[in-house]
Amino acid sequence: MNRDARIMELLRQMIAIDSETDTKKEIDMEKYLQKLLSQMENVICGMIHIPHDAHGRSVVYGFIPGRKKDTVIFLNHHDVVGVEPYGIMRNEAFSPQELMEDLLLFEKDEAVLSELKSGKWLVGRGSCDMKGGAAAQLAVFEEYAAHVGDAGLLFISLPDEESYSAGMRMAVSVLKDLRDTYGLLYRVLIDSEPNQKKNGRLVAYTGSVGKVLPVVVVQGKSVHIGNYQEGINPIGIMAHIIAETEGDSSLSDIWGEEITPPPAWIYLRDRKKKYDVSLPHRIAACANFMTYDKTPEDVMYLLMDAARHAVAQMRERVPSAHQVEVISGAELLKRASSYPGFDVFYESVKNNSFVSLQNGESTYAQETIRLLEEVLDFTGMMEPLVIIAFAPPYYPAADSLSTADSRFAGLLTAVGEMTDISYGHYFNGVSDCSYCCVDPGLNESLLEENLLLWGKAYSFDFSAMAEMQIPFILLGPWGKDLHERTERVNIESVSQKLPAVLDKIISYIGETAK
């Protein structure tokens, strides 16, 4: 069987395996991959279990030692998003042929329909994001195992990319262990996520946007609404904070002509359990900040300034608002630590949060808010406060060009010359590559102290990330409509063009190895 046919065979097999994210179904893909890798010669492979994972998922890897220590990493994820967008066709989401037949009957978009009729595209959940790239990587890996060259080749497949990146956070430690065990030199990581086209050329990326999720809890002073001037409405303060930041492009980061999406508030709830004629005691919200340059520290200070400004605005209308203090989650914990029994209490409520998360009963943001409220209730702190903390997941902004050597630049040129690829800098869609080359100057302690769920519920190896500094390229097949019912991958791109580029990358790293 020639390679392009092998890739399509692997891809159809993988699409047929329902591996919806954040479920035990992902394990079926892990077993499939492990079986394939274990049948290859010259391959060291394994499944590394993710500690405390609610679904028992694993990172799957295969390693082909080269004649030299310089190593290429193929990275992919084997989870897929849900099938709700398929509607009545959801039963065919993992059957490309049957799904294509249905789409040809029901699809109304003429441009999409024309492409589907062309025979140049394969449909199905995961065809584009990202089992297509995984199949191409796997076929190239399989071929390389039979004809090993100078470069080492490491294949890593991850669960949970579409949710909280539990797989990649574990893979950081796996990469470090393999490097230390075999003395490897990681020269480049290729994450074969699907690429879009611009001006007729695929756009690959050498950077990945960061993501910070600040949580804000405002505690006011609850009084009967008839005594409004004696109270402080936390909803009013939160409304000012949101109005000052929501969608404000001046808070976006800019790199050349690239810009991050502006801040977006994604969760807002008052904490009243039932209706009564009084001001609410508390309100909580969570925002999404995408970053190139901003650190969690920057986001913290930005929101603290916005909160102080919100309090000042409220004070103009309600004199009692002068009492409101703005603090960080870390400061709240510091104050609470002086209360007898707090340490034991806090470990207990953190464990309760862990159990709730394991059981799928709540989200990271909801549990972060609950922890802040539990601390306030335990200490009996009733004074008006604005508290700012962080919820998982956290994605550092990553920039390969800031850490790579001249050989990486040479590789980009070599790849660009052989195919219709152009390079963007930051990928704005958030990716696992965030954990490849984090800024060594990142204030780790500030993040950990304000990310209340840090520990058993959420963590990754900061020191390993900062030490390894692996340059990467987000480079995969041409795909369209990922996460939609018309998700599809271009057959020529995934079975011929991408594998040729992967071959070139391996040979380049081998030829330039010292």
Coordinates of C-alpha atoms in Angstrom, one line a residue:
M1 CA 0.0 0.0 0.0
N2 CA 1.4 3.4 -1.0
R3 CA 1.7 6.1 1.7
D4 CA -1.2 8.3 0.6
A5 CA -3.6 5.3 0.7
R6 CA -2.2 4.3 4.1
I7 CA -2.9 7.8 5.5
M8 CA -6.5 7.7 4.3
E9 CA -6.9 4.2 5.7
L10 CA -5.5 5.3 9.1
L11 CA -7.7 8.5 9.0
R12 CA -10.9 6.6 8.3
Q13 CA -10.1 4.2 11.1
M14 CA -9.5 7.0 13.5
I15 CA -12.6 8.9 12.6
A16 CA -14.6 5.8 13.2
I17 CA -13.5 5.8 16.8
D18 CA -15.7 8.2 18.8
S19 CA -13.3 10.0 21.1
E20 CA -15.3 13.0 22.3
T21 CA -13.3 15.3 24.6
D22 CA -13.6 15.1 28.4
T23 CA -15.0 11.5 28.3
K24 CA -13.8 8.0 28.8
K25 CA -14.3 7.5 25.0
E26 CA -10.8 9.0 24.5
I27 CA -9.3 5.9 25.9
D28 CA -10.4 3.9 22.8
M29 CA -8.2 6.1 20.7
E30 CA -5.3 5.7 23.1
K31 CA -5.6 1.9 22.9
Y32 CA -5.8 2.0 19.1
L33 CA -2.6 4.2 18.9
Q34 CA -0.7 2.1 21.4
K35 CA -1.5 -1.1 19.5
L36 CA -0.2 0.4 16.2
L37 CA 3.0 1.8 17.8
S38 CA 3.7 -1.5 19.6
Q39 CA 3.6 -3.4 16.3
M40 CA 6.3 -1.2 14.7
E41 CA 10.0 -2.1 14.7
N42 CA 12.7 0.1 16.3
V43 CA 10.0 2.0 18.3
I44 CA 10.0 2.6 22.0
C45 CA 6.4 3.3 23.0
G46 CA 4.1 3.6 26.0
M47 CA 1.0 5.1 27.6
I48 CA 1.6 7.5 30.5
H49 CA -1.4 7.8 32.8
I50 CA -2.5 11.3 33.8
P51 CA -2.6 11.4 37.6
H52 CA -6.0 12.2 39.2
D53 CA -7.7 12.2 35.7
A54 CA -11.4 11.6 36.1
H55 CA -11.6 9.5 33.0
G56 CA -8.4 7.5 33.3
R57 CA -6.8 8.9 30.2
S58 CA -3.2 8.7 29.1
V59 CA -0.6 10.3 26.9
V60 CA 0.5 8.0 24.1
Y61 CA 4.1 8.1 22.8
G62 CA 6.4 6.4 20.4
F63 CA 10.1 7.1 20.0
I64 CA 12.5 6.2 17.2
P65 CA 16.1 6.8 18.3
G66 CA 18.1 8.3 15.5
R67 CA 21.9 8.0 14.9
K68 CA 22.2 11.4 16.5
K69 CA 20.5 13.1 19.5
D70 CA 18.8 15.8 17.5
T71 CA 15.1 15.0 17.6
V72 CA 11.9 16.0 15.9
I73 CA 8.6 15.9 17.8
F74 CA 5.3 15.1 16.1
L75 CA 2.5 16.3 18.4
N76 CA -1.3 15.8 17.9
H77 CA -4.4 15.3 20.0
H78 CA -6.9 12.4 19.6
D79 CA -9.9 13.9 21.2
V80 CA -12.7 15.6 19.2
V81 CA -15.5 18.0 20.0
G82 CA -19.1 16.9 20.4
V83 CA -21.5 16.0 17.6
E84 CA -24.4 18.3 18.6
P85 CA -24.0 20.4 15.4
Y86 CA -24.8 17.4 13.2
G87 CA -28.4 17.3 14.5
I88 CA -30.3 14.4 12.9
M89 CA -27.0 13.3 11.2
R90 CA -25.2 12.8 14.5
N91 CA -25.2 9.0 14.1
E92 CA -23.2 9.4 10.9
A93 CA -20.7 11.9 12.4
F94 CA -18.0 9.1 12.7
S95 CA -18.9 7.5 9.3
P96 CA -17.5 9.6 6.5
Q97 CA -19.2 7.9 3.6
E98 CA -22.7 7.9 5.2
L99 CA -22.2 11.4 6.4
M100 CA -21.2 12.6 3.0
E101 CA -24.4 11.1 1.5
D102 CA -26.5 12.9 4.0
L103 CA -24.7 16.2 3.6
L104 CA -25.2 16.1 -0.2
L105 CA -28.9 15.8 0.5
F106 CA -29.3 18.4 3.2
E107 CA -26.5 21.0 2.9
K108 CA -27.9 24.4 1.7
D109 CA -24.7 26.4 1.4
E110 CA -23.9 26.2 -2.4
A111 CA -20.2 26.9 -2.0
V112 CA -19.8 24.1 0.6
L113 CA -22.0 21.8 -1.5
S114 CA -19.8 22.3 -4.5
E115 CA -16.7 21.3 -2.5
L116 CA -18.4 18.2 -1.1
K117 CA -19.4 17.1 -4.6
S118 CA -15.8 17.6 -5.9
G119 CA -14.5 14.4 -4.3
K120 CA -11.5 16.3 -2.9
W121 CA -12.6 16.4 0.7
L122 CA -13.2 13.9 3.5
V123 CA -15.9 14.8 6.1
G124 CA -16.5 13.5 9.6
R125 CA -16.0 14.6 13.2
G126 CA -12.2 14.9 13.7
S127 CA -11.3 14.7 10.0
C128 CA -10.0 18.2 10.2
D129 CA -9.4 18.7 13.9
M130 CA -7.2 16.9 14.2
K131 CA -7.2 13.2 13.2
G132 CA -6.1 14.2 9.7
G133 CA -2.8 15.7 10.9
A134 CA -2.4 12.7 13.3
A135 CA -2.9 10.2 10.5
A136 CA -0.3 11.9 8.3
Q137 CA 2.2 12.1 11.2
L138 CA 1.6 8.4 12.1
A139 CA 2.2 7.2 8.5
V140 CA 5.4 9.2 8.2
F141 CA 6.5 7.9 11.7
E142 CA 5.7 4.3 10.6
E143 CA 7.7 4.7 7.4
Y144 CA 10.6 6.3 9.3
A145 CA 10.7 3.4 11.8
A146 CA 11.6 1.1 8.9
H147 CA 14.3 3.3 7.6
V148 CA 15.8 5.2 10.5
G149 CA 18.0 8.2 9.7
D150 CA 20.2 10.6 11.7
A151 CA 17.4 12.5 13.5
G152 CA 15.3 11.0 16.3
L153 CA 11.6 11.1 15.9
L154 CA 9.1 11.3 18.8
F155 CA 5.3 10.9 18.3
I156 CA 3.1 12.1 21.0
S157 CA -0.7 12.0 21.0
L158 CA -2.7 13.8 23.7
P159 CA -6.2 13.6 25.2
D160 CA -8.2 16.6 26.4
E161 CA -6.9 19.3 24.0
E162 CA -10.4 20.5 23.3
S163 CA -11.1 21.0 27.0
Y164 CA -8.4 21.7 29.5
S165 CA -5.1 20.4 27.9
A166 CA -4.6 17.8 30.7
G167 CA -2.7 15.7 28.1
M168 CA -0.2 18.4 27.2
R169 CA 0.3 19.5 30.8
M170 CA 1.3 15.9 31.5
A171 CA 3.3 15.7 28.3
V172 CA 5.6 18.4 29.6
S173 CA 6.9 16.0 32.2
V174 CA 7.0 13.1 29.7
L175 CA 9.1 15.2 27.3
K176 CA 11.5 16.1 30.1
D177 CA 11.8 12.4 31.2
L178 CA 12.5 11.2 27.7
R179 CA 15.0 13.9 27.1
D180 CA 16.9 13.1 30.3
T181 CA 16.7 9.3 29.7
Y182 CA 18.0 9.4 26.2
G183 CA 20.0 12.6 26.1
L184 CA 17.8 14.1 23.4
L185 CA 18.1 17.5 21.8
Y186 CA 14.6 18.7 20.9
R187 CA 15.1 20.8 17.7
V188 CA 11.5 21.3 16.6
L189 CA 7.9 20.3 17.5
I190 CA 5.4 20.0 14.8
D191 CA 1.8 20.3 15.9
S192 CA -0.3 19.3 12.9
E193 CA -3.4 21.2 13.7
P194 CA -5.4 22.1 10.5
N195 CA -4.3 25.2 8.7
Q196 CA -6.5 27.7 6.8
K197 CA -5.6 29.4 3.5
K198 CA -5.0 33.0 2.9
N199 CA -4.3 34.4 -0.6
G200 CA -4.0 30.8 -1.8
R201 CA -1.4 29.7 0.7
L202 CA -1.6 27.7 3.9
V203 CA -0.8 29.8 6.9
A204 CA 1.4 28.0 9.5
Y205 CA 2.3 29.6 12.8
T206 CA 5.4 29.8 15.0
G207 CA 3.7 31.2 18.1
S208 CA 0.5 30.6 20.1
V209 CA -1.7 33.0 21.9
G210 CA -1.9 33.0 25.7
K211 CA -5.1 32.8 27.7
V212 CA -5.8 34.0 31.2
L213 CA -9.1 33.5 33.1
P214 CA -9.5 36.1 35.9
V215 CA -12.3 35.6 38.4
V216 CA -13.8 38.5 40.2
V217 CA -16.0 38.3 43.3
V218 CA -17.5 41.5 44.6
Q219 CA -18.9 41.5 48.2
G220 CA -21.1 44.5 48.9
K221 CA -23.3 45.5 51.8
S222 CA -26.7 43.9 51.8
V223 CA -29.6 46.1 53.0
H224 CA -33.3 46.5 52.4
I225 CA -33.7 48.3 49.1
G226 CA -35.7 50.9 50.9
N227 CA -32.4 51.8 52.7
Y228 CA -30.3 51.8 49.4
Q229 CA -28.0 54.7 50.4
E230 CA -26.8 52.7 53.5
G231 CA -25.8 49.7 51.4
I232 CA -23.4 48.8 48.6
N233 CA -24.8 47.0 45.6
P234 CA -22.0 44.6 44.3
I235 CA -23.9 44.4 41.0
G236 CA -23.3 48.1 40.4
I237 CA -19.5 47.7 41.0
M238 CA -19.3 44.6 38.8
A239 CA -21.3 46.4 36.0
H240 CA -18.7 49.2 36.0
I241 CA -15.8 46.7 35.9
I242 CA -17.3 44.9 32.9
A243 CA -18.3 48.0 31.1
E244 CA -14.7 49.3 31.4
T245 CA -13.1 46.2 30.0
E246 CA -15.6 44.2 27.8
G247 CA -14.6 44.3 24.2
D248 CA -12.1 47.1 24.7
S249 CA -9.6 46.6 21.9
S250 CA -7.2 49.0 23.6
L251 CA -6.6 46.2 26.0
S252 CA -5.6 43.8 23.2
D253 CA -2.0 42.8 22.6
I254 CA -0.5 43.7 19.3
W255 CA 2.4 42.0 17.3
G256 CA 3.0 43.6 13.9
E257 CA -0.4 43.4 12.1
E258 CA -1.7 40.7 14.5
I259 CA -3.9 41.5 17.4
T260 CA -5.5 39.5 20.1
P261 CA -9.3 39.4 20.6
P262 CA -10.3 41.9 23.3
P263 CA -11.3 40.8 26.8
A264 CA -14.7 39.0 27.0
W265 CA -16.7 38.3 30.1
I266 CA -17.9 34.8 29.9
Y267 CA -19.7 34.2 33.3
L268 CA -21.8 36.5 35.5
R269 CA -24.0 35.4 38.4
D270 CA -25.3 37.1 41.6
R271 CA -25.0 34.7 44.6
K272 CA -28.5 35.1 46.0
K273 CA -30.2 31.8 46.5
K274 CA -33.7 33.2 46.3
Y275 CA -35.6 36.4 45.8
D276 CA -36.1 39.0 48.5
V277 CA -36.3 42.8 48.7
S278 CA -32.6 43.4 49.5
L279 CA -29.4 44.2 47.7
P280 CA -27.4 41.0 46.9
H281 CA -24.5 40.3 49.1
R282 CA -22.2 39.1 46.4
I283 CA -21.7 38.8 42.7
A284 CA -19.1 36.8 40.7
A285 CA -17.8 36.9 37.2
C286 CA -15.1 35.4 35.0
A287 CA -13.4 36.9 32.0
N288 CA -11.3 35.7 29.1
F289 CA -8.1 37.5 28.3
M290 CA -6.1 36.5 25.2
T291 CA -2.4 37.6 25.3
Y292 CA 0.8 38.0 23.4
D293 CA 2.7 40.1 25.9
K294 CA 0.5 40.4 29.0
T295 CA 1.4 38.2 31.9
P296 CA -1.1 37.0 34.6
E297 CA 0.5 39.8 36.7
D298 CA -0.4 42.4 34.1
V299 CA -3.9 41.1 33.9
M300 CA -4.2 41.2 37.7
Y301 CA -3.0 44.8 37.9
L302 CA -5.2 45.9 35.0
L303 CA -8.3 44.5 36.6
M304 CA -7.4 45.9 40.0
D305 CA -7.2 49.3 38.4
A306 CA -10.5 48.8 36.7
A307 CA -12.1 47.7 40.0
R308 CA -10.7 50.8 41.9
H309 CA -12.1 53.0 39.1
A310 CA -15.5 51.2 39.4
V311 CA -15.5 51.8 43.1
A312 CA -14.7 55.5 42.5
Q313 CA -17.6 55.8 40.1
M314 CA -20.0 54.2 42.5
R315 CA -18.8 56.5 45.3
E316 CA -20.1 59.5 43.2
R317 CA -23.6 58.1 43.6
V318 CA -23.4 56.2 46.8
P319 CA -21.2 57.8 49.5
S320 CA -20.9 54.5 51.5
A321 CA -19.0 52.9 48.6
H322 CA -15.8 54.5 49.9
Q323 CA -15.5 51.5 52.1
V324 CA -14.8 49.0 49.3
E325 CA -11.3 47.5 49.2
V326 CA -9.7 45.8 46.2
I327 CA -7.5 42.8 46.9
S328 CA -6.1 39.7 45.2
G329 CA -7.0 36.1 45.9
A330 CA -3.5 35.6 47.4
E331 CA -4.1 38.6 49.8
L332 CA -7.4 37.1 50.9
L333 CA -5.7 33.8 51.7
K334 CA -2.9 35.5 53.5
R335 CA -5.4 37.3 55.8
A336 CA -7.4 34.2 56.3
S337 CA -4.3 32.2 57.3
S338 CA -4.3 34.0 60.6
Y339 CA -7.6 32.4 61.6
P340 CA -7.4 29.3 63.8
G341 CA -8.0 26.1 61.9
F342 CA -7.9 27.7 58.5
D343 CA -5.3 25.5 57.0
V344 CA -7.2 22.3 57.7
F345 CA -10.5 23.9 56.6
Y346 CA -9.0 25.2 53.3
E347 CA -7.5 21.8 52.4
S348 CA -10.9 20.2 53.0
V349 CA -12.8 22.7 50.8
K350 CA -10.1 22.4 48.1
N351 CA -10.6 18.6 48.2
N352 CA -14.3 19.1 47.9
S353 CA -13.7 21.2 44.8
F354 CA -11.5 18.4 43.4
V355 CA -14.2 15.8 43.9
S356 CA -16.8 18.1 42.2
L357 CA -14.6 18.6 39.2
Q358 CA -13.8 14.9 39.0
N359 CA -17.5 14.1 39.0
G360 CA -18.2 16.7 36.3
E361 CA -20.5 18.6 38.6
S362 CA -19.0 22.1 38.1
T363 CA -16.3 24.0 36.2
Y364 CA -13.0 25.4 37.2
A365 CA -14.4 28.9 37.3
Q366 CA -17.4 27.9 39.5
E367 CA -15.1 26.1 41.9
T368 CA -12.7 29.1 42.1
I369 CA -15.7 31.3 43.0
R370 CA -16.9 28.8 45.5
L371 CA -13.5 28.7 47.2
L372 CA -13.4 32.5 47.5
E373 CA -16.8 32.5 49.1
E374 CA -16.0 29.6 51.4
V375 CA -12.9 31.6 52.7
L376 CA -15.0 34.7 53.2
D377 CA -17.7 32.7 55.1
F378 CA -15.1 30.9 57.3
T379 CA -13.4 34.1 58.3
G380 CA -16.6 36.0 58.8
M381 CA -15.2 38.9 56.7
M382 CA -18.3 40.9 55.9
E383 CA -16.6 44.2 54.8
P384 CA -17.2 45.2 51.2
L385 CA -14.4 43.8 48.9
V386 CA -13.5 43.2 45.3
I387 CA -11.4 40.1 45.1
I388 CA -9.5 39.1 41.9
A389 CA -8.1 35.6 41.4
F390 CA -7.5 33.2 38.5
A391 CA -9.3 30.1 37.3
P392 CA -7.8 27.3 35.2
P393 CA -7.0 26.6 32.5
Y394 CA -4.0 28.9 32.0
Y395 CA -2.2 29.1 28.6
P396 CA 1.1 31.0 28.4
A397 CA 1.8 32.9 25.2
A398 CA 4.5 31.1 23.3
D399 CA 6.9 32.5 20.7
S400 CA 9.3 30.1 19.0
L401 CA 11.2 32.9 17.3
S402 CA 12.2 34.4 20.6
T403 CA 14.0 31.2 21.7
A404 CA 15.1 29.3 18.5
D405 CA 18.5 29.3 16.9
S406 CA 19.5 30.0 13.3
R407 CA 18.7 26.4 12.3
F408 CA 15.1 27.0 13.1
A409 CA 15.0 30.0 10.8
G410 CA 16.7 27.9 8.1
L411 CA 14.0 25.2 8.6
L412 CA 11.2 27.7 8.1
T413 CA 12.8 28.8 4.9
A414 CA 13.4 25.3 3.6
V415 CA 9.7 24.4 4.3
G416 CA 8.4 27.6 2.8
E417 CA 10.4 27.0 -0.4
M418 CA 9.0 23.5 -1.1
T419 CA 5.3 24.2 -0.8
D420 CA 2.6 26.9 -0.7
I421 CA 3.1 27.9 2.9
S422 CA 3.3 31.3 4.5
Y423 CA 3.9 32.0 8.2
G424 CA 1.8 33.9 10.7
H425 CA 3.3 34.7 14.0
Y426 CA 0.7 34.0 16.7
F427 CA -2.1 31.4 16.3
N428 CA -5.1 33.0 17.9
G429 CA -7.1 29.8 18.4
V430 CA -5.2 28.6 21.6
S431 CA -3.2 25.5 21.3
D432 CA -1.1 23.0 23.3
C433 CA 2.0 24.7 22.0
S434 CA 1.6 27.2 24.8
Y435 CA 3.4 24.8 27.0
C436 CA 6.5 24.4 24.7
C437 CA 8.5 27.6 25.2
V438 CA 7.2 29.7 28.1
D439 CA 8.9 32.9 29.0
P440 CA 11.5 32.0 31.7
G441 CA 10.7 35.4 33.4
L442 CA 7.1 34.5 34.1
N443 CA 6.1 35.2 37.7
E444 CA 5.3 31.6 38.6
S445 CA 4.6 32.4 42.3
L446 CA 2.0 35.1 41.5
L447 CA 0.1 32.7 39.3
E448 CA 0.2 29.8 41.7
E449 CA -0.8 32.0 44.7
N450 CA -3.8 33.4 42.9
L451 CA -4.9 30.3 41.0
L452 CA -6.7 28.8 44.0
L453 CA -7.2 25.3 42.5
W454 CA -3.4 24.9 41.9
G455 CA -2.4 21.4 43.1
K456 CA -4.2 18.2 42.7
A457 CA -7.0 19.7 40.7
Y458 CA -4.8 21.6 38.2
S459 CA -1.0 21.9 37.7
F460 CA 1.9 21.5 35.3
D461 CA 5.7 21.5 35.5
F462 CA 6.7 25.2 35.2
S463 CA 10.4 24.5 35.6
A464 CA 10.4 21.9 32.9
M465 CA 8.6 24.2 30.5
A466 CA 11.0 27.1 31.2
E467 CA 14.0 24.8 30.9
M468 CA 13.2 22.9 27.6
Q469 CA 12.2 25.8 25.4
I470 CA 11.1 23.8 22.4
P471 CA 10.6 25.8 19.2
F472 CA 7.4 24.7 17.3
I473 CA 5.4 25.1 14.1
L474 CA 1.7 24.7 14.0
L475 CA 1.6 23.0 10.6
G476 CA -1.0 20.6 9.4
P477 CA -3.4 19.9 6.5
W478 CA -5.8 22.2 4.8
G479 CA -9.1 22.0 6.6
K480 CA -12.4 23.8 6.8
D481 CA -15.3 24.2 9.2
L482 CA -13.7 22.6 12.2
H483 CA -16.2 22.0 15.0
E484 CA -19.1 22.4 12.5
R485 CA -21.1 19.6 10.8
T486 CA -19.4 20.3 7.5
E487 CA -15.9 19.8 9.1
R488 CA -13.7 18.5 6.3
V489 CA -10.0 18.0 5.3
N490 CA -8.5 18.3 1.9
I491 CA -7.5 14.8 0.7
E492 CA -4.5 15.9 -1.3
S493 CA -3.2 18.1 1.4
V494 CA -3.4 15.5 4.2
S495 CA -2.3 12.5 2.2
Q496 CA 0.4 14.0 0.0
K497 CA 1.5 17.6 0.7
L498 CA 1.7 17.4 4.5
P499 CA 3.6 14.1 4.6
A500 CA 6.2 15.5 2.1
V501 CA 6.7 18.5 4.4
L502 CA 7.1 16.3 7.4
D503 CA 9.7 14.3 5.5
K504 CA 11.6 17.5 4.7
I505 CA 11.6 18.5 8.4
I506 CA 13.0 15.2 9.5
S507 CA 15.8 15.2 6.9
Y508 CA 16.7 18.9 7.6
I509 CA 17.1 18.2 11.3
G510 CA 19.2 15.1 10.6
E511 CA 21.4 16.9 8.1
T512 CA 22.0 19.9 10.4
A513 CA 22.6 17.8 13.5
K514 CA 25.9 18.5 15.2

